[in-house]
Steps between C-alpha positions, in 0.01 A plus 500: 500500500792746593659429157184553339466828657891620393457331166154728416702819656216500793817565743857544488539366903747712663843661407686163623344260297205359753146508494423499867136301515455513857584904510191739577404735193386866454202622404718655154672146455196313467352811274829404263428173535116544348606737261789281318306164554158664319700693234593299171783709369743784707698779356479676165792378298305434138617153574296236235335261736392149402156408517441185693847566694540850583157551507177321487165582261270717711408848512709719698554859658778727504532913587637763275892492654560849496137722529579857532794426111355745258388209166608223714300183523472100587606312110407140510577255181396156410706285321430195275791166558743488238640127579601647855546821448272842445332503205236709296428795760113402556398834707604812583334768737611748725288783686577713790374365867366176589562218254278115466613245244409143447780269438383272244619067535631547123734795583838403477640816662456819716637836529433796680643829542416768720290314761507418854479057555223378393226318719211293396152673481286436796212678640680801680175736553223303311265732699665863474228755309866677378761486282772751382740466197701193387320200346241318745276145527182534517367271821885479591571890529158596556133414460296465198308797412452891341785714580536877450837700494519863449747466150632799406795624240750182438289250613488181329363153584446187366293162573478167399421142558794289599864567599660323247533665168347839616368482152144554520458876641181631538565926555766739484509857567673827551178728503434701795217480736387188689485196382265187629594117453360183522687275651392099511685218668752399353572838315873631531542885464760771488501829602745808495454893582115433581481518849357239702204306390158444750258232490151667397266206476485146335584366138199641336580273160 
């Protein structure tokens, strides 16, 4: 089990080379121990990670690395298996804030640039009547329903169906004024320089 935990980079152990399993832990170890053993990838190298090895199909998380860089943003790429190595790049997508991508089983490889690690999607807030910019899950980020923002000058959004090709989009805007959405379960949307959207009622369709 210890070499388990070193081998998946849960824990180092300490400076001299021991693990100590009998030694009391903080409150902050045991944070670092959640974080590392729920996220799938660390760091932000643009490393090409193999799928079924690196990382495993699924739809994950991650957070913009650096928020407050002027045009920066979290890049993801797919990549097809070219007899073990990367192949035809699948996917490509980038956007500022909050990023969700599904890991297909016939990826070969994954890259990412940009991003914090990436953990798998669970229901976080599946209840909140809130959200603010970055992409979010509908019934994972926050319920199903009508939400309102105010909009404005620069903001844009976007919305569609499933997390993996982001390929069927259903709205996109810079127009001013405030803008209304319906968001289902199971809907995925992105938001950015439209202030924070409120839950106004149901799904009407």
């Amino acid at each position: 089990h210890i070499e388990w935990l070193a081998d998946s980079g849960i824990t180092s152990g300490y400076a001299n080379g021991r693990f100590g399993p009998s030694d009391a832990v903080t409150r902050g170890q045991m944070a670092a121990f959640l974080y590392k053993g729920s996220t799938a990838l660390h760091g932000d190298d643009d490393t090409m990670y193999k799928v079924g090895k690196d990382i495993f199909p699924g739809t994950y998380v991650a957070q913009q690395l650096t928020p407050d860089a002027i045009h920066a943003y979290c890049e993801i790429s797919r990549y097809a298996d070219d007899d073990g190595a990367p192949g035809e790049r699948l996917f490509v997508y980038g956007r500022p804030g909050q990023t969700i991508v599904t890991i297909q089983p016939t990826d070969g490889y994954f890259t990412y640039d940009g991003c914090t690690g990436w953990v798998p999607l669970r229901p976080s807030s599946p209840n909140a009547s809130t959200f603010g910019p970055g992409t979010h899950a509908v019934g994972y980020h926050m319920r199903p329903g009508t939400y309102r923002a105010p909009g404005g000058p620069g903001c844009e959004y976007r919305h569609w169906d499933d997390a993996i090709e982001h390929s069927t989009e259903f709205g996109w805007t810079t127009g001013g004024g405030y803008l209304q959405l319906e968001l289902p379960r199971g809907r995925f949307v992105w938001s950015v320089s439209c202030g924070t959207f409120t839950r106004v009622g149901d799904v009407v369709s």
